[in-house]
Amino acid sequence: MKATAQKLIALSLAAAMALGLTACGGGSSNGGGSSADSSPSASGEGGTAPTSYADEIVIGVTAEPKNIEPNGPGVGPAETHVSSQIFEGLVLTGDDGSIQPQLATDWSISEDGMVYTFNLVPDVKFSNGEDVEPEDWVWSLYRARDYEVSNYRFIAEAIDTVEATDTQVTITLKAPNAAFLAMLGCFNMVLGDKSYAETMTDEEYLKNPIGTGPYMLENWTNGSSLTLVANPYYRVEGMPKTQRIKFALVADDNTRLMQLQSGQIDVAPTLPFALAAAVESNPDLALDIFPSTQIYYLTLNTTKAPFDDPAVRQAMYYALNKAETAQAIAGEYGAPVASIVSATQGEWCNSGLEVIEYSPDTAKQMLAQAGYTEPVEFTLSIRTGSTFYEQVATLIKSQVDQAGFLCTIELLESATLNDKYSSLNHNATVLQWVDDYQDPTGVVGWSVDYDQAQCFYTGLNDEELDALNIAAVNEMDHAKRVEMYQEIQQQVYDNANIIPLYRNDFAFARSAKIDGLKVNPFYIYQTMGWTKAN
C-alpha cells in the first residue's frame, strides 16, 4: 500500500524525552534524600556555589498499586503513576495532548488507514541490560490486546497483526480507526521484555516487571512504600535527574499535608482544594494547578427502580445543584458541566449541552406528572473513609431531598462498593473519569459500549447508540467524526443515566525545593526531570 505523505518528523530523542518537564518554581524546605555531588544545571550565578540536589524525592500517595505492569487487573492512577516511570511505548502523549515520538523516531500511515509503520530508536536496552528484540514488540502489543484480566484490552482491540524487525514495527488494523495513534500513547501500550516475563509466573511479573524507561523497581514494602531507582541503561544522557523516586502511602489527606509541611514527603498529588490555602500560605511550599480531563458523575442504575423510569432520571437534572457542588468541592478550580466529554478535549466536547439550574420545584412537578405522589427513595452508595466522597454525597442528599427525592447515603469499603456497582446491585453512586489520551473514544466507549463497563455501570444497553459509537470510531473524516461524537453526547444527555456533575483541575502540593513538576491533562506525570534542591 502506498504510504501517505503525512510522515511525522521526529524530534531529537533528548528533546522528546524532556517534553513536559519544564521547571515550575524553586525555594527552600526540608525533606528526605541526601546530597548529590553532581547536579543538573549546577552552574552557579555571580560566583555563588552550584546548587546541590537530593538523591531521592518522596511522593505522598493515598493508595498503593495492586500491580505495576499496566495490563494487570484493576489498573488505576496508583498503578499508572508507577508504571509510567518504568515503561515506554512507540509514542507518548505530550502535555498539550499531541502525539510525540518515544521509542519510535517517526512513522507513516497507509492511505487506507489500515497499516502503521514505525521506525525505531536504535540500541535500546531494558533495565536489566538486555537488548530489545523484535519479538518483544510483538509480544507486548498482543499482550495489551489479549491479556484477559486487563480492563484496558479495548485500547488495543483494533490491532489485527504486529510484525517487527530490529528497525521497524508494523501494525495492521482490523478496520480503520481514527483514534489509533492517540491510543498508542496510552499507558498500557508499552514495551515489555518477553524473555524476562517467561522466567516467572504471571503474578510475579505483574508485581516486578522491567521496561526501557528511566526507572526500575528497587523495593516495595506493601502497605508502606515503593521505591524506584534510576535505570543504569537508560539511553537519554542526563536522565533521570534524581536517583530515586519513592511513593509513600499516606492515606489521609490531612496527614499528607502535615508530612509535606514537616518535610517527610516532597510532593502531594491531587491534594483536596479545601487544603489549598494551608499550602499557599506556607513559604516553604507551593501549589501547582494543572488543566485536567477529570469529571465527576452521578451514575444511575437503570435496571432497578426508581431509575429504570426515564422520567425519574430526567427529574434528577433539576434536583441537583451542580454549581453549588462544584464551588464547595473545587472552588475556583472547578465548574459544573453537562457533557460526559471534558472541555479540555476541545472540539470533541459538545459545549452546547445545557447545565440545568437547580430547580427543586420543577423536579417535584416532573415526578408528580410521572405519577409519584411520595418522595422517590433511593440509596447513594459511596466509598467510606473518603472525606471528599462523603462531602459530595452529603451535598447531593441535601439538594435532592428538597426536590421530591429521599436519599439514603450508604458508606461501603472500596472493594465492596466496586463489587456492588459492577454487579448492578446499587441504585446510584458517584464515579470519576480522567481521559487517557486526546480523543473522546475512551469515556464515550465506557459510557455507551455495554461490554466495556455496562455503560458506566448504569446497565442502559442502548444498541443504536452503541452502533453510532462504533461508526464514529471507524469514521476517518474528521469533521464527520466530530459531528457523530457531538450526537452521542446529546443522546447520553437525553438518556440521563450518566449525569456529569462538575470538572476540576489537578492540584499538586510540593516542597518549594522541587523543580520540574509537570502533569498532563490525563493525570500522567514523568518524574525523570524532577529535582530537589538541598
Short mmCIF file of C-alpha atoms in Angstrom, two decimals:
data_model
loop_
_atom_site.label_atom_id
_atom_site.label_comp_id
_atom_site.label_asym_id
_atom_site.label_seq_id
_atom_site.Cartn_x
_atom_site.Cartn_y
_atom_site.Cartn_z
CA MET A 1 0.00 0.00 0.00
CA LYS A 2 1.20 3.45 -0.81
CA ALA A 3 2.08 5.42 2.29
CA THR A 4 0.62 8.86 2.78
CA ALA A 5 2.79 11.93 2.64
CA GLN A 6 1.91 12.52 6.27
CA LYS A 7 5.13 11.18 7.70
CA LEU A 8 5.82 12.79 11.00
CA ILE A 9 9.28 14.19 11.56
CA ALA A 10 10.84 13.05 14.80
CA LEU A 11 12.09 15.36 17.45
CA SER A 12 15.58 14.72 18.65
CA LEU A 13 15.46 11.94 21.19
CA ALA A 14 16.61 14.05 24.09
CA ALA A 15 14.04 16.72 23.32
CA ALA A 16 11.31 14.14 23.00
CA MET A 17 12.07 12.67 26.38
CA ALA A 18 12.23 16.07 28.02
CA LEU A 19 8.76 17.13 26.85
CA GLY A 20 6.59 18.46 29.65
CA LEU A 21 9.40 18.66 32.15
CA THR A 22 9.86 22.42 32.28
CA ALA A 23 10.68 23.97 35.62
CA CYS A 24 7.94 25.47 37.76
CA GLY A 25 9.38 27.11 40.81
CA GLY A 26 12.03 26.94 43.49
CA GLY A 27 12.63 27.84 47.09
CA SER A 28 13.60 26.20 50.34
CA SER A 29 12.19 23.46 52.53
CA ASN A 30 13.21 20.30 54.32
CA GLY A 31 12.83 16.71 53.19
CA GLY A 32 14.18 13.23 52.64
CA GLY A 33 17.16 12.32 50.48
CA SER A 34 20.84 13.05 50.63
CA SER A 35 23.10 15.40 48.73
CA ALA A 36 24.21 14.54 45.24
CA ASP A 37 27.62 15.81 44.23
CA SER A 38 26.65 16.01 40.58
CA SER A 39 23.80 18.35 39.83
CA PRO A 40 21.65 19.01 36.79
CA SER A 41 22.37 22.52 35.56
CA ALA A 42 24.61 23.05 38.57
CA SER A 43 26.27 26.20 37.34
CA GLY A 44 26.47 28.91 39.94
CA GLU A 45 25.45 32.50 39.34
CA GLY A 46 27.51 35.52 40.34
CA GLY A 47 30.22 33.37 41.90
CA THR A 48 27.84 31.51 44.21
CA ALA A 49 28.32 27.81 44.83
CA PRO A 50 26.49 25.42 42.49
CA THR A 51 23.19 24.07 43.74
CA SER A 52 23.34 20.52 45.07
CA TYR A 53 20.44 18.14 44.66
CA ALA A 54 18.90 15.36 46.73
CA ASP A 55 19.20 11.76 45.64
CA GLU A 56 15.56 11.00 46.50
CA ILE A 57 12.15 12.60 46.06
CA VAL A 58 9.24 11.28 48.13
CA ILE A 59 5.71 11.40 46.70
CA GLY A 60 2.91 11.01 49.23
CA VAL A 61 0.10 8.96 47.65
CA THR A 62 -3.28 7.95 49.08
CA ALA A 63 -3.36 4.47 47.52
CA GLU A 64 -0.68 1.94 46.68
CA PRO A 65 -0.69 -0.06 43.44
CA LYS A 66 -2.03 -3.59 43.29
CA ASN A 67 0.41 -4.33 40.48
CA ILE A 68 2.95 -2.39 38.43
CA GLU A 69 2.61 -3.95 34.98
CA PRO A 70 -0.01 -1.77 33.25
CA ASN A 71 -2.04 -4.62 31.74
CA GLY A 72 -2.88 -6.06 35.13
CA PRO A 73 -6.40 -6.14 36.58
CA GLY A 74 -7.94 -3.06 38.16
CA VAL A 75 -5.43 -0.56 36.84
CA GLY A 76 -5.93 2.99 38.11
CA PRO A 77 -3.84 6.07 38.95
CA ALA A 78 -1.94 4.26 41.73
CA GLU A 79 -0.68 1.79 39.15
CA THR A 80 -0.10 4.09 36.18
CA HIS A 81 1.87 6.68 38.13
CA VAL A 82 4.44 3.99 38.90
CA SER A 83 4.34 2.12 35.59
CA SER A 84 4.77 5.33 33.58
CA GLN A 85 8.23 5.74 35.10
CA ILE A 86 9.23 2.18 34.12
CA PHE A 87 7.68 1.60 30.71
CA GLU A 88 7.76 3.32 27.33
CA GLY A 89 5.83 2.88 24.10
CA LEU A 90 6.20 3.80 20.47
CA VAL A 91 4.70 7.24 21.13
CA LEU A 92 3.65 9.31 24.13
CA THR A 93 1.02 11.95 24.76
CA GLY A 94 2.55 15.38 25.35
CA ASP A 95 1.34 17.88 27.91
CA ASP A 96 -0.68 19.61 25.18
CA GLY A 97 -2.34 16.35 24.11
CA SER A 98 -0.24 16.00 20.95
CA ILE A 99 1.36 12.70 19.93
CA GLN A 100 5.14 12.72 20.35
CA PRO A 101 7.83 10.14 19.47
CA GLN A 102 9.14 7.93 22.25
CA LEU A 103 10.64 4.60 21.12
CA ALA A 104 9.67 5.40 17.53
CA THR A 105 11.63 8.08 15.67
CA ASP A 106 8.89 8.64 13.08
CA TRP A 107 6.02 6.81 11.40
CA SER A 108 3.81 6.58 8.35
CA ILE A 109 0.18 5.57 7.85
CA SER A 110 -1.15 3.85 4.73
CA GLU A 111 -3.70 5.73 2.65
CA ASP A 112 -6.50 3.38 3.71
CA GLY A 113 -5.65 3.94 7.40
CA MET A 114 -5.02 0.24 7.99
CA VAL A 115 -1.22 -0.05 8.28
CA TYR A 116 1.01 1.91 10.67
CA THR A 117 4.78 1.64 10.20
CA PHE A 118 7.12 2.89 12.93
CA ASN A 119 10.87 3.38 12.62
CA LEU A 120 12.55 2.56 15.91
CA VAL A 121 15.11 4.29 18.11
CA PRO A 122 18.26 2.13 17.79
CA ASP A 123 20.19 0.30 20.52
CA VAL A 124 17.52 0.42 23.23
CA LYS A 125 18.04 -1.78 26.28
CA PHE A 126 15.80 -2.94 29.10
CA SER A 127 16.75 -2.00 32.65
CA ASN A 128 18.37 -5.44 33.16
CA GLY A 129 20.79 -4.71 30.31
CA GLU A 130 19.13 -6.98 27.74
CA ASP A 131 18.70 -5.67 24.20
CA VAL A 132 15.19 -5.04 22.91
CA GLU A 133 14.33 -7.76 20.38
CA PRO A 134 11.67 -7.69 17.64
CA GLU A 135 9.72 -10.41 19.45
CA ASP A 136 9.36 -8.10 22.47
CA TRP A 137 7.29 -5.65 20.40
CA VAL A 138 5.06 -8.39 19.01
CA TRP A 139 4.53 -9.97 22.43
CA SER A 140 3.87 -6.66 24.18
CA LEU A 141 1.25 -5.33 21.75
CA TYR A 142 -0.56 -8.66 21.58
CA ARG A 143 -0.49 -8.78 25.39
CA ALA A 144 -2.15 -5.36 25.52
CA ARG A 145 -4.85 -6.70 23.20
CA ASP A 146 -5.35 -10.21 24.57
CA TYR A 147 -4.41 -10.41 28.26
CA GLU A 148 -7.72 -11.46 29.73
CA VAL A 149 -7.53 -9.83 33.14
CA SER A 150 -6.78 -6.37 31.72
CA ASN A 151 -9.55 -3.77 31.88
CA TYR A 152 -7.87 -1.89 29.05
CA ARG A 153 -7.82 -4.52 26.30
CA PHE A 154 -10.25 -2.33 24.37
CA ILE A 155 -7.43 0.17 23.78
CA ALA A 156 -5.63 -2.41 21.62
CA GLU A 157 -8.61 -4.29 20.18
CA ALA A 158 -8.23 -2.58 16.80
CA ILE A 159 -4.93 -4.44 16.23
CA ASP A 160 -5.02 -7.34 13.78
CA THR A 161 -1.34 -8.20 13.34
CA VAL A 162 2.02 -6.94 14.58
CA GLU A 163 5.30 -7.51 12.74
CA ALA A 164 8.69 -6.30 13.89
CA THR A 165 12.34 -6.16 12.88
CA ASP A 166 15.31 -4.58 14.60
CA THR A 167 14.45 -1.26 12.95
CA GLN A 168 10.67 -1.22 12.41
CA VAL A 169 7.33 -2.16 13.90
CA THR A 170 4.38 -2.60 11.53
CA ILE A 171 0.84 -2.73 12.93
CA THR A 172 -2.09 -3.74 10.73
CA LEU A 173 -5.58 -2.93 11.98
CA LYS A 174 -8.81 -4.92 11.64
CA ALA A 175 -10.55 -1.78 10.36
CA PRO A 176 -9.63 1.90 10.07
CA ASN A 177 -9.53 3.58 13.46
CA ALA A 178 -9.10 7.34 13.56
CA ALA A 179 -8.08 7.28 17.23
CA PHE A 180 -5.45 4.55 16.97
CA LEU A 181 -2.36 6.76 17.02
CA ALA A 182 -3.68 8.55 20.10
CA MET A 183 -4.45 5.18 21.69
CA LEU A 184 -0.85 4.09 21.18
CA GLY A 185 0.09 6.81 23.65
CA CYS A 186 -1.97 5.13 26.38
CA PHE A 187 -0.20 3.78 29.46
CA ASN A 188 -0.79 0.11 28.58
CA MET A 189 0.54 0.22 25.00
CA VAL A 190 4.11 -0.19 26.15
CA LEU A 191 7.15 -2.40 25.63
CA GLY A 192 7.94 -5.29 27.97
CA ASP A 193 10.67 -7.93 27.98
CA LYS A 194 9.20 -11.22 26.75
CA SER A 195 12.10 -13.45 27.81
CA TYR A 196 12.18 -11.88 31.28
CA ALA A 197 8.43 -12.35 31.76
CA GLU A 198 8.69 -16.01 30.75
CA THR A 199 11.05 -16.70 33.67
CA MET A 200 8.30 -16.10 36.25
CA THR A 201 4.61 -16.56 36.93
CA ASP A 202 2.03 -14.02 35.79
CA GLU A 203 1.53 -12.83 39.36
CA GLU A 204 5.27 -12.29 39.82
CA TYR A 205 5.58 -10.39 36.55
CA LEU A 206 2.65 -8.10 37.37
CA LYS A 207 4.44 -7.01 40.53
CA ASN A 208 8.05 -6.93 39.30
CA PRO A 209 8.22 -6.08 35.59
CA ILE A 210 11.01 -4.28 33.75
CA GLY A 211 10.90 -1.78 30.92
CA THR A 212 13.07 0.64 28.98
CA GLY A 213 12.05 3.74 30.93
CA PRO A 214 14.13 5.95 33.22
CA TYR A 215 13.41 3.97 36.40
CA MET A 216 13.10 0.41 37.64
CA LEU A 217 11.75 -1.13 40.83
CA GLU A 218 14.21 -1.17 43.74
CA ASN A 219 11.98 -2.27 46.62
CA TRP A 220 8.33 -2.49 47.58
CA THR A 221 7.00 -2.81 51.12
CA ASN A 222 3.27 -3.48 50.89
CA GLY A 223 1.22 -1.06 52.91
CA SER A 224 4.12 1.35 53.31
CA SER A 225 6.15 2.45 50.29
CA LEU A 226 7.51 1.62 46.85
CA THR A 227 10.88 2.92 45.65
CA LEU A 228 12.13 3.26 42.09
CA VAL A 229 15.81 3.64 41.23
CA ALA A 230 17.43 5.04 38.09
CA ASN A 231 17.75 2.64 35.15
CA PRO A 232 21.54 2.37 34.53
CA TYR A 233 20.92 1.55 30.86
CA TYR A 234 18.61 4.46 30.12
CA ARG A 235 19.50 5.87 26.74
CA VAL A 236 18.89 9.60 27.37
CA GLU A 237 22.00 11.30 28.66
CA GLY A 238 21.49 13.16 31.94
CA MET A 239 18.19 11.42 32.70
CA PRO A 240 16.77 10.73 35.15
CA LYS A 241 17.88 13.72 37.18
CA THR A 242 17.05 12.19 40.56
CA GLN A 243 18.40 8.79 41.56
CA ARG A 244 15.37 7.54 43.48
CA ILE A 245 11.63 8.22 43.45
CA LYS A 246 9.76 6.93 46.49
CA PHE A 247 5.98 6.53 46.59
CA ALA A 248 4.99 6.66 50.27
CA LEU A 249 1.48 5.54 51.25
CA VAL A 250 -0.27 8.26 53.26
CA ALA A 251 -3.98 7.51 53.01
CA ASP A 252 -5.28 10.54 54.93
CA ASP A 253 -5.09 13.91 53.18
CA ASN A 254 -4.65 15.91 56.38
CA THR A 255 -1.74 13.66 57.30
CA ARG A 256 -0.26 14.19 53.86
CA LEU A 257 -0.40 17.93 54.39
CA MET A 258 1.31 17.64 57.78
CA GLN A 259 4.03 15.41 56.33
CA LEU A 260 4.55 17.88 53.48
CA GLN A 261 4.89 20.71 55.99
CA SER A 262 7.38 18.71 58.07
CA GLY A 263 9.42 17.57 55.07
CA GLN A 264 8.61 13.85 55.35
CA ILE A 265 7.20 13.94 51.81
CA ASP A 266 8.07 16.30 48.96
CA VAL A 267 5.02 16.09 46.67
CA ALA A 268 1.31 15.53 47.42
CA PRO A 269 -0.59 14.82 44.18
CA THR A 270 -4.24 15.89 43.90
CA LEU A 271 -4.44 17.42 47.33
CA PRO A 272 -8.06 18.39 48.13
CA PHE A 273 -8.79 22.00 47.26
CA ALA A 274 -10.03 22.57 50.78
CA LEU A 275 -6.40 22.30 51.93
CA ALA A 276 -5.02 24.63 49.26
CA ALA A 277 -4.95 27.72 51.50
CA ALA A 278 -2.67 25.99 54.01
CA VAL A 279 -0.21 25.27 51.21
CA GLU A 280 -0.35 28.71 49.63
CA SER A 281 0.23 30.46 52.96
CA ASN A 282 3.41 28.47 53.65
CA PRO A 283 6.55 29.99 52.04
CA ASP A 284 8.28 26.59 52.10
CA LEU A 285 5.53 25.02 49.97
CA ALA A 286 3.98 25.63 46.56
CA LEU A 287 0.67 24.72 44.91
CA ASP A 288 0.66 23.89 41.20
CA ILE A 289 -2.62 23.79 39.27
CA PHE A 290 -2.78 21.79 36.02
CA PRO A 291 -5.65 21.56 33.49
CA SER A 292 -7.33 18.17 33.55
CA THR A 293 -9.90 16.00 31.81
CA GLN A 294 -11.32 14.85 35.15
CA ILE A 295 -15.10 14.86 35.57
CA TYR A 296 -17.21 13.51 38.43
CA TYR A 297 -20.51 11.82 37.56
CA LEU A 298 -23.65 10.67 39.31
CA THR A 299 -24.36 7.30 37.67
CA LEU A 300 -27.87 5.82 37.95
CA ASN A 301 -28.66 2.11 37.73
CA THR A 302 -31.37 1.84 35.08
CA THR A 303 -32.04 -1.86 35.73
CA LYS A 304 -33.74 -1.23 39.10
CA ALA A 305 -36.39 1.12 40.46
CA PRO A 306 -36.52 4.03 40.72
CA PHE A 307 -34.05 4.86 37.95
CA ASP A 308 -35.47 2.36 35.47
CA ASP A 309 -38.01 5.14 34.83
CA PRO A 310 -36.63 7.77 32.39
CA ALA A 311 -38.93 10.39 33.93
CA VAL A 312 -37.25 9.95 37.32
CA ARG A 313 -33.81 10.27 35.74
CA GLN A 314 -34.85 13.43 33.87
CA ALA A 315 -36.18 14.95 37.09
CA MET A 316 -32.80 14.36 38.69
CA TYR A 317 -31.29 17.03 36.42
CA TYR A 318 -33.41 19.67 38.18
CA ALA A 319 -32.86 18.14 41.62
CA LEU A 320 -29.07 18.62 41.52
CA ASN A 321 -27.34 21.89 42.28
CA LYS A 322 -24.20 21.34 40.21
CA ALA A 323 -22.95 24.89 40.72
CA GLU A 324 -23.11 24.51 44.49
CA THR A 325 -21.29 21.18 44.36
CA ALA A 326 -18.52 22.46 42.09
CA GLN A 327 -17.98 25.54 44.24
CA ALA A 328 -17.99 23.60 47.52
CA ILE A 329 -15.56 20.94 46.30
CA ALA A 330 -13.25 22.71 43.86
CA GLY A 331 -13.87 26.44 44.31
CA GLU A 332 -12.16 28.49 41.61
CA TYR A 333 -10.56 25.35 40.19
CA GLY A 334 -13.80 23.66 39.14
CA ALA A 335 -17.04 24.25 37.23
CA PRO A 336 -20.38 22.46 36.63
CA VAL A 337 -20.60 20.50 33.39
CA ALA A 338 -23.27 18.93 31.18
CA SER A 339 -21.32 16.74 28.76
CA ILE A 340 -19.66 13.42 29.51
CA VAL A 341 -16.63 14.60 27.46
CA SER A 342 -14.22 17.08 29.02
CA ALA A 343 -13.94 20.59 27.57
CA THR A 344 -10.16 20.02 27.70
CA GLN A 345 -10.76 17.71 24.72
CA GLY A 346 -11.58 20.83 22.66
CA GLU A 347 -13.91 20.37 19.71
CA TRP A 348 -14.82 16.82 20.79
CA CYS A 349 -16.84 18.21 23.71
CA ASN A 350 -20.47 19.10 22.99
CA SER A 351 -20.37 22.52 24.63
CA GLY A 352 -23.94 23.21 23.51
CA LEU A 353 -25.41 20.99 26.21
CA GLU A 354 -27.07 22.95 29.00
CA VAL A 355 -26.09 22.82 32.65
CA ILE A 356 -29.60 22.84 34.11
CA GLU A 357 -30.02 25.21 37.04
CA TYR A 358 -31.19 23.87 40.35
CA SER A 359 -34.99 23.92 40.45
CA PRO A 360 -36.43 21.64 43.13
CA ASP A 361 -40.00 22.73 42.36
CA THR A 362 -39.57 21.70 38.71
CA ALA A 363 -38.21 18.32 39.80
CA LYS A 364 -41.20 17.80 42.09
CA GLN A 365 -43.62 18.71 39.29
CA MET A 366 -41.94 16.29 36.88
CA LEU A 367 -42.15 13.47 39.42
CA ALA A 368 -45.79 14.24 40.14
CA GLN A 369 -46.61 14.23 36.44
CA ALA A 370 -44.94 10.80 36.21
CA GLY A 371 -47.27 9.51 38.95
CA TYR A 372 -45.04 9.78 42.02
CA THR A 373 -47.06 11.16 44.93
CA GLU A 374 -44.49 10.34 47.63
CA PRO A 375 -40.77 11.18 47.72
CA VAL A 376 -38.82 8.89 45.41
CA GLU A 377 -36.47 6.88 47.60
CA PHE A 378 -33.01 5.73 46.53
CA THR A 379 -29.68 4.75 48.08
CA LEU A 380 -26.48 6.56 47.17
CA SER A 381 -23.56 4.15 47.69
CA ILE A 382 -20.26 5.89 48.47
CA ARG A 383 -16.75 4.80 49.45
CA THR A 384 -16.13 5.10 53.18
CA GLY A 385 -13.02 6.73 54.58
CA SER A 386 -13.01 9.47 51.96
CA THR A 387 -13.98 12.88 53.28
CA PHE A 388 -14.20 14.01 49.66
CA TYR A 389 -16.80 11.45 48.55
CA GLU A 390 -18.71 11.83 51.78
CA GLN A 391 -18.86 15.59 51.21
CA VAL A 392 -20.16 15.09 47.67
CA ALA A 393 -22.77 12.62 48.90
CA THR A 394 -23.91 14.97 51.66
CA LEU A 395 -24.32 17.80 49.17
CA ILE A 396 -26.31 15.60 46.79
CA LYS A 397 -28.60 14.42 49.59
CA SER A 398 -29.25 17.96 50.82
CA GLN A 399 -30.18 19.03 47.28
CA VAL A 400 -32.35 16.14 46.11
CA ASP A 401 -34.21 15.77 49.41
CA GLN A 402 -35.70 19.20 48.72
CA ALA A 403 -36.70 18.17 45.20
CA GLY A 404 -39.06 15.22 45.57
CA PHE A 405 -36.45 12.55 46.37
CA LEU A 406 -35.42 10.85 49.59
CA CYS A 407 -31.74 9.87 49.51
CA THR A 408 -30.07 7.45 51.91
CA ILE A 409 -26.27 7.50 51.94
CA GLU A 410 -24.62 4.09 52.18
CA LEU A 411 -20.91 4.02 53.09
CA LEU A 412 -19.01 0.97 51.84
CA GLU A 413 -15.42 -0.20 51.76
CA SER A 414 -13.84 0.35 48.36
CA ALA A 415 -13.82 -3.32 47.30
CA THR A 416 -17.42 -3.84 48.46
CA LEU A 417 -18.58 -0.73 46.62
CA ASN A 418 -16.81 -1.84 43.45
CA ASP A 419 -18.47 -5.25 43.63
CA LYS A 420 -21.86 -3.67 44.22
CA TYR A 421 -21.91 -1.30 41.26
CA SER A 422 -20.09 -3.77 38.97
CA SER A 423 -22.88 -6.29 39.58
CA LEU A 424 -25.56 -3.59 39.17
CA ASN A 425 -26.87 -4.11 42.70
CA HIS A 426 -26.82 -0.42 43.56
CA ASN A 427 -29.21 2.49 42.94
CA ALA A 428 -26.69 5.26 42.39
CA THR A 429 -23.06 6.12 43.01
CA VAL A 430 -20.53 8.85 42.28
CA LEU A 431 -17.67 7.93 39.94
CA GLN A 432 -14.97 9.90 38.16
CA TRP A 433 -13.21 9.67 34.82
CA VAL A 434 -9.89 11.01 33.54
CA ASP A 435 -9.19 10.53 29.83
CA ASP A 436 -6.16 8.50 28.83
CA TYR A 437 -5.43 10.27 25.53
CA GLN A 438 -6.54 13.17 23.32
CA ASP A 439 -9.67 11.65 21.79
CA PRO A 440 -13.21 11.05 23.09
CA THR A 441 -13.26 7.30 22.41
CA GLY A 442 -12.27 6.41 25.97
CA VAL A 443 -15.04 7.98 28.02
CA VAL A 444 -17.61 7.57 25.23
CA GLY A 445 -16.84 3.86 24.89
CA TRP A 446 -17.03 3.44 28.66
CA SER A 447 -20.41 5.18 28.64
CA VAL A 448 -22.19 3.56 25.68
CA ASP A 449 -20.44 0.23 24.98
CA TYR A 450 -22.21 -2.23 27.27
CA ASP A 451 -19.40 -4.79 27.03
CA GLN A 452 -16.84 -2.40 28.48
CA ALA A 453 -18.48 -1.39 31.75
CA GLN A 454 -22.24 -1.91 31.41
CA CYS A 455 -22.41 1.68 30.20
CA PHE A 456 -20.58 3.20 33.16
CA TYR A 457 -22.32 0.73 35.50
CA THR A 458 -25.77 2.04 34.65
CA GLY A 459 -27.00 -1.04 32.77
CA LEU A 460 -28.56 1.01 29.95
CA ASN A 461 -27.88 -1.11 26.87
CA ASP A 462 -28.75 1.29 24.04
CA GLU A 463 -27.83 -0.75 20.96
CA GLU A 464 -28.45 2.07 18.48
CA LEU A 465 -26.21 4.39 20.46
CA ASP A 466 -23.52 1.70 20.64
CA ALA A 467 -23.73 1.28 16.85
CA LEU A 468 -23.24 5.03 16.41
CA ASN A 469 -20.20 4.82 18.68
CA ILE A 470 -18.67 2.01 16.57
CA ALA A 471 -19.29 4.03 13.42
CA ALA A 472 -17.63 7.09 14.98
CA VAL A 473 -14.54 5.08 15.91
CA ASN A 474 -14.16 3.86 12.31
CA GLU A 475 -15.02 7.17 10.61
CA MET A 476 -11.87 8.67 9.05
CA ASP A 477 -13.41 12.01 8.02
CA HIS A 478 -12.56 14.31 10.92
CA ALA A 479 -15.49 16.71 10.55
CA LYS A 480 -18.00 13.85 10.33
CA ARG A 481 -16.41 12.22 13.35
CA VAL A 482 -16.79 15.36 15.43
CA GLU A 483 -20.48 15.56 14.47
CA MET A 484 -21.02 11.93 15.44
CA TYR A 485 -19.46 12.36 18.86
CA GLN A 486 -21.48 15.51 19.45
CA GLU A 487 -24.63 13.49 18.72
CA ILE A 488 -23.56 10.66 21.02
CA GLN A 489 -23.14 13.14 23.87
CA GLN A 490 -26.59 14.56 23.16
CA GLN A 491 -28.16 11.11 23.36
CA VAL A 492 -26.39 10.26 26.62
CA TYR A 493 -27.63 13.60 27.96
CA ASP A 494 -31.18 12.69 26.91
CA ASN A 495 -30.95 9.20 28.45
CA ALA A 496 -29.91 10.79 31.78
CA ASN A 497 -28.29 7.61 33.06
CA ILE A 498 -24.90 9.31 33.45
CA ILE A 499 -25.17 12.80 34.92
CA PRO A 500 -21.94 14.82 34.83
CA LEU A 501 -21.65 16.93 37.97
CA TYR A 502 -18.50 19.04 37.70
CA ARG A 503 -14.97 19.20 36.34
CA ASN A 504 -11.86 20.21 38.24
CA ASP A 505 -8.19 20.93 37.67
CA PHE A 506 -5.40 18.91 39.28
CA ALA A 507 -3.83 20.45 42.38
CA PHE A 508 -0.33 19.26 43.28
CA ALA A 509 1.22 20.49 46.51
CA ARG A 510 5.01 20.33 46.76
CA SER A 511 8.02 21.49 48.65
CA ALA A 512 9.33 24.71 47.15
CA LYS A 513 12.62 22.86 46.65
CA ILE A 514 11.04 20.64 43.99
CA ASP A 515 11.58 21.75 40.41
CA GLY A 516 10.41 20.36 37.07
CA LEU A 517 6.99 19.06 38.13
CA LYS A 518 4.52 18.86 35.25
CA VAL A 519 1.26 16.92 34.85
CA ASN A 520 -0.63 16.39 31.61
CA PRO A 521 -4.45 16.60 31.35
CA PHE A 522 -4.63 12.80 31.52
CA TYR A 523 -3.11 12.67 35.02
CA ILE A 524 0.22 11.25 33.87
CA TYR A 525 3.47 12.70 35.13
CA GLN A 526 7.07 11.85 34.31
CA THR A 527 9.40 12.16 37.29
CA MET A 528 12.69 11.82 35.39
CA GLY A 529 13.07 15.60 35.10
CA TRP A 530 12.20 16.38 38.72
CA THR A 531 14.87 17.71 41.05
CA LYS A 532 15.00 18.66 44.70
CA ALA A 533 17.46 21.29 45.85
CA ASN A 534 19.28 20.66 49.12
#
